[in-house]
Structure formats: structure tokens, C-alpha cells
CSV table of C-alpha atoms in Angstrom, one decimal:
chain,number,residue,atom,x,y,z
A,1,MET,CA,-9.8,-0.6,-38.1
A,2,VAL,CA,-9.6,3.3,-38.6
A,3,ASP,CA,-12.9,2.8,-40.9
A,4,GLU,CA,-14.7,1.2,-38.3
A,5,LYS,CA,-13.6,3.9,-35.2
A,6,ILE,CA,-14.5,6.8,-37.1
A,7,TYR,CA,-18.4,4.9,-37.1
A,8,TRP,CA,-18.4,3.9,-33.7
A,9,MET,CA,-17.4,7.8,-33.1
A,10,GLY,CA,-20.2,8.7,-35.2
A,11,TRP,CA,-22.6,7.3,-33.3
A,12,GLN,CA,-21.7,8.4,-30.2
A,13,TYR,CA,-22.0,11.8,-31.8
A,14,LEU,CA,-25.4,11.1,-32.9
A,15,LEU,CA,-26.5,9.3,-30.0
A,16,PRO,CA,-24.5,10.9,-27.1
A,17,GLY,CA,-25.1,9.0,-23.8
A,18,SER,CA,-26.6,6.3,-25.6
A,19,ALA,CA,-24.4,3.4,-25.1
A,20,LYS,CA,-26.9,0.5,-24.8
A,21,ARG,CA,-28.6,1.8,-27.9
A,22,ILE,CA,-25.8,2.2,-29.9
A,23,TRP,CA,-24.8,-1.8,-29.1
A,24,SER,CA,-28.4,-2.8,-30.0
A,25,LEU,CA,-28.0,-0.9,-33.3
A,26,VAL,CA,-24.7,-2.8,-34.0
A,27,GLU,CA,-26.0,-5.9,-32.8
A,28,ARG,CA,-28.6,-5.9,-35.2
A,29,PHE,CA,-26.8,-4.9,-38.1
A,30,GLY,CA,-23.4,-6.3,-37.4
A,31,SER,CA,-21.1,-3.6,-37.6
A,32,PRO,CA,-21.5,0.2,-36.8
A,33,ARG,CA,-20.1,0.9,-40.2
A,34,VAL,CA,-23.3,-1.3,-41.7
A,35,ALA,CA,-25.8,0.7,-39.1
A,36,TRP,CA,-24.3,4.3,-40.1
A,37,MET,CA,-25.1,3.6,-44.0
A,38,ALA,CA,-28.3,2.0,-43.3
A,39,SER,CA,-31.3,3.9,-45.1
A,40,GLY,CA,-34.3,5.4,-42.9
A,41,GLU,CA,-36.3,2.7,-43.4
A,42,ALA,CA,-33.9,0.2,-42.5
A,43,LEU,CA,-33.6,2.3,-39.2
A,44,VAL,CA,-37.4,1.6,-38.6
A,45,ALA,CA,-37.3,-2.0,-39.7
A,46,ARG,CA,-34.5,-3.3,-38.3
A,47,GLY,CA,-32.8,-0.6,-35.8
A,48,GLY,CA,-36.4,-0.3,-34.0
A,49,PHE,CA,-36.7,3.6,-34.4
A,50,GLU,CA,-39.6,5.8,-34.9
A,51,PRO,CA,-40.2,6.9,-38.7
A,52,ARG,CA,-39.5,10.7,-37.2
A,53,GLY,CA,-36.7,9.7,-35.3
A,54,ALA,CA,-34.7,7.7,-37.9
A,55,ALA,CA,-35.4,10.7,-40.6
A,56,HIS,CA,-33.7,12.9,-37.6
A,57,LEU,CA,-30.8,10.7,-37.4
A,58,VAL,CA,-30.5,10.5,-41.1
A,59,ARG,CA,-30.5,14.4,-41.7
A,60,ARG,CA,-28.2,14.8,-38.8
A,61,ARG,CA,-26.1,12.0,-40.3
A,62,SER,CA,-25.4,13.7,-43.6
A,63,GLU,CA,-24.4,16.8,-41.6
A,64,LEU,CA,-21.5,15.0,-39.9
A,65,ASP,CA,-18.0,14.3,-42.1
A,66,LEU,CA,-16.6,11.8,-39.6
A,67,GLN,CA,-12.9,12.5,-41.1
A,68,GLU,CA,-13.1,16.1,-40.2
A,69,GLU,CA,-14.5,15.3,-36.8
A,70,LEU,CA,-11.5,12.9,-36.0
A,71,ALA,CA,-8.6,15.3,-37.4
A,72,ARG,CA,-10.2,18.1,-35.3
A,73,LEU,CA,-9.8,15.9,-32.4
A,74,GLN,CA,-6.1,15.3,-33.0
A,75,GLU,CA,-5.9,19.4,-33.3
A,76,GLN,CA,-7.0,19.3,-29.6
A,77,ASN,CA,-5.2,16.3,-28.4
A,78,ILE,CA,-8.2,14.1,-27.8
A,79,ASN,CA,-7.6,10.5,-28.4
A,80,TYR,CA,-10.4,8.8,-29.0
A,81,ILE,CA,-10.2,4.6,-28.3
A,82,THR,CA,-12.9,2.0,-28.6
A,83,PHE,CA,-14.1,-0.8,-27.3
A,84,GLU,CA,-11.9,-2.7,-30.1
A,85,ASP,CA,-9.0,-0.9,-29.2
A,86,SER,CA,-6.4,-2.9,-26.8
A,87,ASP,CA,-5.7,0.1,-24.7
A,88,TYR,CA,-9.5,0.2,-23.9
A,89,PRO,CA,-9.4,0.0,-19.8
A,90,GLN,CA,-9.9,-4.1,-19.4
A,91,LEU,CA,-12.5,-3.7,-16.1
A,92,LEU,CA,-14.5,-1.2,-18.0
A,93,ARG,CA,-15.0,-4.1,-20.8
A,94,VAL,CA,-17.3,-6.2,-18.2
A,95,ILE,CA,-19.7,-4.2,-17.0
A,96,PHE,CA,-23.4,-4.0,-18.5
A,97,ASP,CA,-23.5,-1.7,-21.6
A,98,PRO,CA,-20.1,-0.3,-21.6
A,99,PRO,CA,-19.5,2.8,-23.7
A,100,PRO,CA,-18.7,2.0,-27.1
A,101,GLY,CA,-15.5,4.6,-27.0
A,102,LEU,CA,-14.0,7.0,-25.0
A,103,PHE,CA,-12.9,10.2,-25.6
A,104,VAL,CA,-9.5,10.7,-23.9
A,105,ARG,CA,-7.3,13.9,-22.8
A,106,GLY,CA,-3.9,12.4,-21.2
A,107,THR,CA,-2.7,8.8,-20.5
A,108,LEU,CA,-4.6,6.2,-19.2
A,109,PRO,CA,-3.4,4.5,-16.6
A,110,PRO,CA,-2.0,0.7,-17.7
A,111,HIS,CA,-3.5,-2.6,-17.5
A,112,GLY,CA,-3.4,-4.8,-14.3
A,113,GLY,CA,-2.9,-1.8,-12.1
A,114,GLN,CA,-5.5,-0.9,-9.3
A,115,ALA,CA,-7.6,2.0,-9.4
A,116,VAL,CA,-10.3,2.9,-6.4
A,117,ALA,CA,-12.8,5.5,-6.6
A,118,VAL,CA,-13.4,7.9,-4.3
A,119,VAL,CA,-16.8,10.0,-4.7
A,120,GLY,CA,-18.7,12.0,-2.4
A,121,SER,CA,-20.9,15.6,-1.7
A,122,ARG,CA,-20.4,18.7,-4.0
A,123,ARG,CA,-21.1,20.4,-0.6
A,124,PRO,CA,-19.0,18.6,1.6
A,125,THR,CA,-17.9,19.6,5.2
A,126,PRO,CA,-14.1,20.3,6.1
A,127,TYR,CA,-14.0,16.7,7.8
A,128,GLY,CA,-14.8,15.3,4.3
A,129,VAL,CA,-12.5,17.2,2.4
A,130,ALA,CA,-9.7,16.6,4.9
A,131,VAL,CA,-10.6,13.0,4.6
A,132,ALA,CA,-11.1,12.6,1.0
A,133,GLU,CA,-7.5,14.7,0.2
A,134,LYS,CA,-6.0,12.2,2.7
A,135,LEU,CA,-7.3,8.9,1.0
A,136,GLY,CA,-6.2,10.4,-2.5
A,137,GLU,CA,-2.9,10.7,-1.3
A,138,GLU,CA,-2.1,7.6,0.2
A,139,LEU,CA,-3.8,5.7,-2.1
A,140,ALA,CA,-1.9,7.2,-4.9
A,141,ARG,CA,1.1,6.8,-2.7
A,142,ALA,CA,0.6,3.1,-2.5
A,143,GLY,CA,0.5,3.2,-6.3
A,144,VAL,CA,-3.4,3.3,-6.7
A,145,THR,CA,-4.8,5.5,-9.2
A,146,VAL,CA,-7.6,7.3,-7.6
A,147,VAL,CA,-10.6,8.0,-10.3
A,148,SER,CA,-13.6,10.4,-9.4
A,149,GLY,CA,-15.2,12.9,-11.5
A,150,MET,CA,-13.8,16.1,-11.1
A,151,ALA,CA,-17.0,17.4,-9.2
A,152,ARG,CA,-16.6,20.4,-6.9
A,153,GLY,CA,-16.0,18.8,-3.1
A,154,ILE,CA,-15.3,15.2,-2.6
A,155,ASP,CA,-14.4,14.7,-6.2
A,156,SER,CA,-11.9,17.7,-6.4
A,157,ALA,CA,-10.6,16.8,-2.9
A,158,ALA,CA,-9.4,13.3,-4.0
A,159,HIS,CA,-7.9,14.0,-7.3
A,160,ARG,CA,-5.7,17.3,-5.5
A,161,GLY,CA,-4.9,14.5,-2.7
A,162,ALA,CA,-3.8,12.0,-5.7
A,163,LEU,CA,-1.8,14.7,-7.4
A,164,ALA,CA,0.1,16.2,-4.3
A,165,ALA,CA,1.6,12.3,-3.9
A,166,GLY,CA,3.1,12.8,-7.3
A,167,GLY,CA,0.3,9.7,-8.1
A,168,ARG,CA,-2.1,9.1,-10.9
A,169,THR,CA,-5.8,10.2,-11.1
A,170,VAL,CA,-8.1,9.8,-13.8
A,171,ALA,CA,-11.8,11.9,-13.7
A,172,VAL,CA,-14.7,11.0,-15.6
A,173,LEU,CA,-16.6,13.8,-16.8
A,174,GLY,CA,-20.2,14.2,-17.7
A,175,CYS,CA,-19.8,16.7,-20.3
A,176,GLY,CA,-16.8,16.8,-23.5
A,177,VAL,CA,-13.1,16.5,-22.3
A,178,ASP,CA,-12.7,19.8,-23.6
A,179,VAL,CA,-15.5,21.3,-21.5
A,180,VAL,CA,-14.2,22.8,-18.1
A,181,TYR,CA,-17.1,22.0,-15.2
A,182,PRO,CA,-17.0,23.1,-13.1
A,183,ARG,CA,-15.1,26.6,-14.2
A,184,GLU,CA,-13.1,27.0,-11.1
A,185,ASN,CA,-10.8,23.3,-11.8
A,186,LYS,CA,-9.8,24.8,-14.8
A,187,ARG,CA,-6.1,24.4,-13.3
A,188,LEU,CA,-6.8,20.8,-11.6
A,189,MET,CA,-8.3,19.6,-15.1
A,190,GLY,CA,-5.0,20.6,-16.8
A,191,ASP,CA,-2.9,18.9,-13.8
A,192,ILE,CA,-4.8,15.9,-14.1
A,193,ILE,CA,-4.4,15.4,-18.2
A,194,GLU,CA,-0.5,15.9,-17.2
A,195,THR,CA,-0.2,13.0,-15.2
A,196,GLY,CA,-3.4,11.1,-15.6
A,197,ALA,CA,-6.2,11.3,-17.7
A,198,VAL,CA,-10.0,13.3,-18.0
A,199,ILE,CA,-12.1,10.9,-20.0
A,200,SER,CA,-15.9,11.0,-21.3
A,201,GLU,CA,-18.0,9.1,-23.5
A,202,PHE,CA,-19.8,12.2,-24.3
A,203,PRO,CA,-18.5,14.0,-27.6
A,204,PRO,CA,-16.1,17.4,-27.0
A,205,GLY,CA,-18.5,20.4,-26.6
A,206,SER,CA,-21.1,18.3,-24.7
A,207,PRO,CA,-22.4,20.6,-22.0
A,208,PRO,CA,-22.8,19.2,-18.5
A,209,GLU,CA,-26.7,18.6,-18.8
A,210,ALA,CA,-28.0,17.2,-15.5
A,211,TRP,CA,-28.8,13.8,-17.0
A,212,HIS,CA,-25.2,13.4,-18.2
A,213,PHE,CA,-24.0,12.5,-14.4
A,214,PRO,CA,-25.8,9.3,-13.7
A,215,VAL,CA,-25.0,8.3,-17.1
A,216,ARG,CA,-20.6,8.7,-16.3
A,217,ASN,CA,-21.1,7.4,-12.6
A,218,ARG,CA,-21.1,3.9,-14.3
A,219,ILE,CA,-18.0,4.5,-16.2
A,220,ILE,CA,-16.5,5.6,-12.6
A,221,SER,CA,-17.3,2.7,-10.6
A,222,GLY,CA,-16.7,0.5,-13.7
A,223,LEU,CA,-13.1,1.4,-13.7
A,224,CYS,CA,-12.1,0.5,-10.5
A,225,ARG,CA,-12.3,-2.4,-8.0
A,226,ALA,CA,-13.7,-0.7,-5.2
A,227,THR,CA,-15.8,2.6,-4.5
A,228,VAL,CA,-15.0,4.7,-1.7
A,229,VAL,CA,-18.0,7.0,-0.4
A,230,VAL,CA,-17.0,9.6,1.6
A,231,GLU,CA,-19.6,12.2,2.3
A,232,ALA,CA,-23.2,12.1,0.9
A,233,ALA,CA,-26.5,13.1,1.5
A,234,GLU,CA,-29.6,10.3,1.3
A,235,LYS,CA,-30.2,10.6,-2.4
A,236,SER,CA,-27.0,11.8,-4.3
A,237,GLY,CA,-24.9,11.0,-7.2
A,238,ALA,CA,-22.5,9.4,-4.9
A,239,LEU,CA,-24.8,7.0,-3.6
A,240,ILE,CA,-26.1,5.9,-7.6
A,241,THR,CA,-22.2,5.4,-8.3
A,242,ALA,CA,-22.1,3.0,-5.4
A,243,ASP,CA,-25.3,1.2,-6.4
A,244,LEU,CA,-24.1,0.8,-9.9
A,245,ALA,CA,-20.5,-0.7,-8.1
A,246,LEU,CA,-22.7,-3.3,-6.5
A,247,ASP,CA,-24.4,-4.2,-9.4
A,248,GLN,CA,-20.8,-4.4,-11.5
A,249,GLY,CA,-19.7,-6.5,-9.0
A,250,ARG,CA,-17.0,-4.5,-7.4
A,251,ASP,CA,-16.4,-3.5,-3.6
A,252,VAL,CA,-18.4,-0.6,-1.8
A,253,MET,CA,-16.7,1.0,1.2
A,254,ALA,CA,-17.5,4.0,3.0
A,255,VAL,CA,-16.3,6.6,5.4
A,256,PRO,CA,-18.8,6.9,9.2
A,257,GLY,CA,-19.4,10.3,10.2
A,258,PRO,CA,-21.2,12.3,12.8
A,259,VAL,CA,-24.7,11.1,13.2
A,260,THR,CA,-25.7,14.7,13.7
A,261,SER,CA,-24.4,15.7,9.8
A,262,PRO,CA,-26.8,15.4,6.9
A,263,GLN,CA,-23.6,14.6,4.8
A,264,SER,CA,-23.1,11.6,6.8
A,265,ARG,CA,-26.5,9.9,6.4
A,266,GLY,CA,-25.3,8.4,3.1
A,267,PRO,CA,-22.0,6.7,3.9
A,268,ASN,CA,-23.7,5.6,7.3
A,269,GLN,CA,-26.7,4.2,5.7
A,270,LEU,CA,-24.5,2.1,3.5
A,271,ILE,CA,-22.3,0.8,6.7
A,272,LYS,CA,-25.4,-0.4,8.3
A,273,GLN,CA,-26.5,-2.0,4.7
A,274,GLY,CA,-23.2,-4.1,4.7
A,275,ALA,CA,-20.3,-1.5,3.1
A,276,ARG,CA,-16.7,-1.9,4.4
A,277,LEU,CA,-16.0,0.9,7.0
A,278,VAL,CA,-13.2,3.1,6.1
A,279,GLU,CA,-11.1,4.6,8.8
A,280,GLY,CA,-8.1,5.3,6.9
A,281,VAL,CA,-6.2,4.0,3.5
A,282,ALA,CA,-5.1,0.7,5.2
A,283,ASP,CA,-9.0,-0.6,5.1
A,284,VAL,CA,-9.1,0.2,1.6
A,285,LEU,CA,-5.9,-1.5,1.0
A,286,GLU,CA,-6.8,-4.8,3.1
A,287,GLU,CA,-10.0,-4.8,1.3
A,288,LEU,CA,-8.6,-5.2,-2.1
A,289,GLY,CA,-5.8,-7.3,-1.1
A,290,ILE,CA,-2.8,-5.1,-0.2
A,291,THR,CA,-1.7,-5.8,3.2
A,292,CYS,CA,1.6,-3.6,3.5
A,293,LEU,CA,1.9,0.3,2.7
A,294,PHE,CA,5.3,1.4,1.5
A,295,PRO,CA,4.8,4.8,0.6
A,296,GLY,CA,5.5,6.1,-3.2
A,297,LYS,CA,6.1,2.4,-3.9
A,298,HIS,CA,4.2,-0.6,-5.3
A,299,LEU,CA,2.9,-2.8,-2.7
A,300,GLN,CA,2.9,-6.8,-3.0
A,301,SER,CA,0.6,-8.6,-0.8
A,302,PRO,CA,2.1,-11.6,1.1
A,303,VAL,CA,-1.6,-13.2,1.6
A,304,MET,CA,-4.1,-15.0,-1.0
A,305,PRO,CA,-6.2,-12.1,-2.2
A,306,ARG,CA,-9.9,-12.5,-1.3
A,307,LEU,CA,-12.0,-14.5,-4.0
A,308,THR,CA,-15.2,-14.5,-5.6
A,309,THR,CA,-17.2,-17.8,-6.2
A,310,GLU,CA,-16.5,-17.8,-9.9
A,311,GLU,CA,-12.9,-16.8,-9.4
A,312,GLU,CA,-12.0,-19.8,-7.1
A,313,THR,CA,-13.6,-22.2,-9.2
A,314,VAL,CA,-11.4,-20.9,-12.2
A,315,TYR,CA,-8.5,-20.5,-10.2
A,316,GLY,CA,-8.8,-24.0,-8.5
A,317,MET,CA,-8.6,-25.4,-12.4
A,318,LEU,CA,-5.5,-23.9,-13.4
A,319,SER,CA,-2.1,-25.1,-12.7
A,320,GLY,CA,1.4,-23.8,-14.1
A,321,ASP,CA,0.8,-24.9,-17.5
A,322,PRO,CA,-1.2,-23.0,-19.9
A,323,VAL,CA,-4.7,-23.8,-20.9
A,324,PRO,CA,-7.0,-22.4,-23.6
A,325,VAL,CA,-9.6,-20.5,-22.3
A,326,ASP,CA,-12.4,-23.0,-24.0
A,327,ILE,CA,-11.0,-25.4,-21.9
A,328,ILE,CA,-11.2,-23.6,-18.8
A,329,ILE,CA,-15.3,-22.7,-19.7
A,330,GLU,CA,-15.9,-26.4,-20.5
A,331,ASN,CA,-14.4,-27.8,-17.3
A,332,THR,CA,-15.8,-25.4,-15.0
A,333,GLY,CA,-19.2,-25.4,-15.8
A,334,LEU,CA,-19.5,-21.9,-15.7
A,335,ALA,CA,-20.9,-19.4,-18.8
A,336,ALA,CA,-18.2,-17.9,-21.2
A,337,GLN,CA,-18.7,-14.5,-20.0
A,338,GLN,CA,-18.1,-16.0,-15.7
A,339,VAL,CA,-14.6,-16.9,-16.8
A,340,LEU,CA,-13.6,-14.4,-19.1
A,341,SER,CA,-15.0,-11.9,-16.0
A,342,ALA,CA,-13.2,-14.1,-13.4
A,343,LEU,CA,-9.8,-14.4,-15.6
A,344,MET,CA,-9.3,-10.5,-15.8
A,345,PHE,CA,-9.9,-10.2,-12.3
A,346,LEU,CA,-7.7,-12.8,-11.5
A,347,GLU,CA,-5.0,-11.5,-13.7
A,348,VAL,CA,-5.7,-8.0,-12.6
A,349,LYS,CA,-5.0,-9.8,-8.6
A,350,GLY,CA,-1.8,-11.0,-10.1
A,351,LEU,CA,-2.8,-14.6,-9.4
A,352,VAL,CA,-3.1,-15.6,-13.3
A,353,ARG,CA,-0.8,-14.8,-16.5
A,354,GLN,CA,-2.2,-14.6,-20.0
A,355,PHE,CA,0.0,-15.8,-22.8
A,356,PRO,CA,-0.2,-15.5,-26.7
A,357,GLY,CA,-3.3,-17.6,-28.4
A,358,ARG,CA,-5.9,-17.1,-25.4
A,359,LEU,CA,-3.9,-19.3,-22.9
A,360,TYR,CA,-4.1,-19.3,-19.2
A,361,ALA,CA,-1.8,-20.5,-16.0
A,362,ARG,CA,-1.1,-19.5,-12.7
A,363,ARG,CA,1.7,-17.6,-11.5
A,364,GLU,CA,4.4,-19.1,-9.0
A,365,ARG,CA,3.3,-16.2,-6.7
A,366,PRO,CA,0.9,-12.8,-6.6
A,367,ALA,CA,2.4,-10.5,-9.0
A,368,ARG,CA,3.4,-6.7,-7.5
A,369,PHE,CA,0.4,-4.6,-7.4
């Protein structure tokens, strides 16, 4: 497993931010190790590269000492987890083209916890900053992990709010986890690492290039059950994150703002299109199926959480007796990926319990969030 891990890592060094290409290589060659060992000719014939591109990869590959790079990560207290590791975030597994691996500083939230993304403008109004900080703080007090991008403005405010509540927050970077961007967030970054995590799919040392940020946005939304947009212009990274959340089947919510403010046009437009209007944290918690707020404690939902059609189908055929996943797929008539995704969300919502051997059963009552 360690051997495979370094080859996953190696491909992320060679093809940073190119998850789709890496997954295609692994599928064509059978494993990251076999793909890594392939000749330039094989990379052209089976890997789909142009001859010049394949030669460039082979040359760069020969310059990388993967064991040395792994040791350097350990020296920097950077953990590297792959899609195959048990601590890889469950919600992230089911998005399109998930990162093959994540570089992590700090500690990722445990499986089964709730997470909400709070995103918005880098040039917020005082109103937007106040709202983002308040949302971050109250979500954290409710036991929800606050996820954002550590950018200036709304992102930083949401992180600060979660930290002020003594809660957990995760920052997803568009650069290496050893790169402080923006520079004024050096202290904020250190505080996030102490109680949560700073993560990236880009290798350490990667600069914050413009194209990295749309790529990282799918991870922000992919880690969460819902994305809340606080302030955003009509064309902005926050709206890209909202679109990605919708593509991933996640909830999108927005905080309304003054019609005279350019920074409110993005969230106001989302609300027109059907996004849940957020006036306070209670709206977010209700959308997640959490209807009571007890500050500083995890919450229990007294009602059945809202389910998708696939989740209702899967939940409807389960009982208190464990059933193999193959039987669930057969009896529901759904595709295997649909069933696995539904089971994962039902488990997150506290309605289903997984047993060894990929067996699933209903819980007697919803678990605590």
C-alpha cells in the first residue's frame, strides 16, 4: 500500500490539478505504479499523450525521488492520504473526478460529521463580513465543520467565526499547503491547522495560480452537504462553487443582500433560481434536517431528514436486519454507484448503519449529528 501511495503522489507532482487525467491513466494501465513505470512509447500508445508530452513526463519522472519527497512531507508535518485510504473524506469520494490524494496539515474531521461550505466575495461589505463570521460561529457551535477557501473576505471571516466558537474548520487551498496565501492569513492558517485542517490536491510548493482556484472549488463543495454563498458578484468563484455543488447533488443556499449592492447580485440571483434563502443559522440547520439548536453541542433531529428519491428507495427496502450491498442493488434496481452514494448519505444522516462485510441496516432512530 505504501508503494501505491507514492505513485499516486508522484502523478500529482507530475500532473498537478489534473485528477481526470490521472484517473484515466490509472484506468488504462491498471494501477498508478504500472502507469508510472510505463515507457514513453506506452504513454503515447495507451496513455493518450502526444510524443512530446510523453517525453517531457518521462524526463520529469526521472528527476523525482518519490521516497525522498515522501520523507520531506513527513519532515514538514504534511500528511498525504489517497483515495484508497480509510481516512479519505467520504463525501468527496462520490464527486466527479475526486482528487486522487490530498496533502493535509492538521486533522481532517471524522467520518459521519456534518460539514457546510461558507463562501463569497474577496471584496465583501461590512455586512457580508459580519454575516459570514456569525454563520461560521453558530455553525461551529452546532457541531458543524465550516469549510471554505481561506481567501480574503468572506472565506476568512467564516473561518474566523468557527475558530472563535472553538469549533472545527477546514481550508481548501489553491496552492501548496506550505504556501501562505494571501500572506496576511499566516496566523489564521496556523490557527486552522491547530483545530482543523488545511488541505490541497496541489503538491507542496505549488504557487497560487489563477487556474488552480476553480479546480479547488469542487473540493470545497465536495466535502460538504451544503454550500452557503454570502456575498458574490454575478461572475465569481463563489458562484462557480455553487454550480459545482449543484452538479454534485448538494444543497445550495444564499444570504440575501441589498439590491443596490453589486456584491449581493450573485446570492440574490441564486435565490431567484431556487436556492434556500438564509437569514440565519437556523435556516441552514433546517435544510440539513437539524431543527433544534443547542449552542456548543451536537444536535439531534427529532424529525426524519429530507431524502432524495434514491435515498428514499434504498431506505425503504432496509430493515433492522443487516443486508449485503449486492442484494440492495439488486432489489432497488438502481445503478451500483447510485446505491453506494445513497447509502453513504443515509449513513451521514444517521439513518443507516454499516456493518463489516458491507452489510447495511436501518438505525432504530436517527443518530446524533
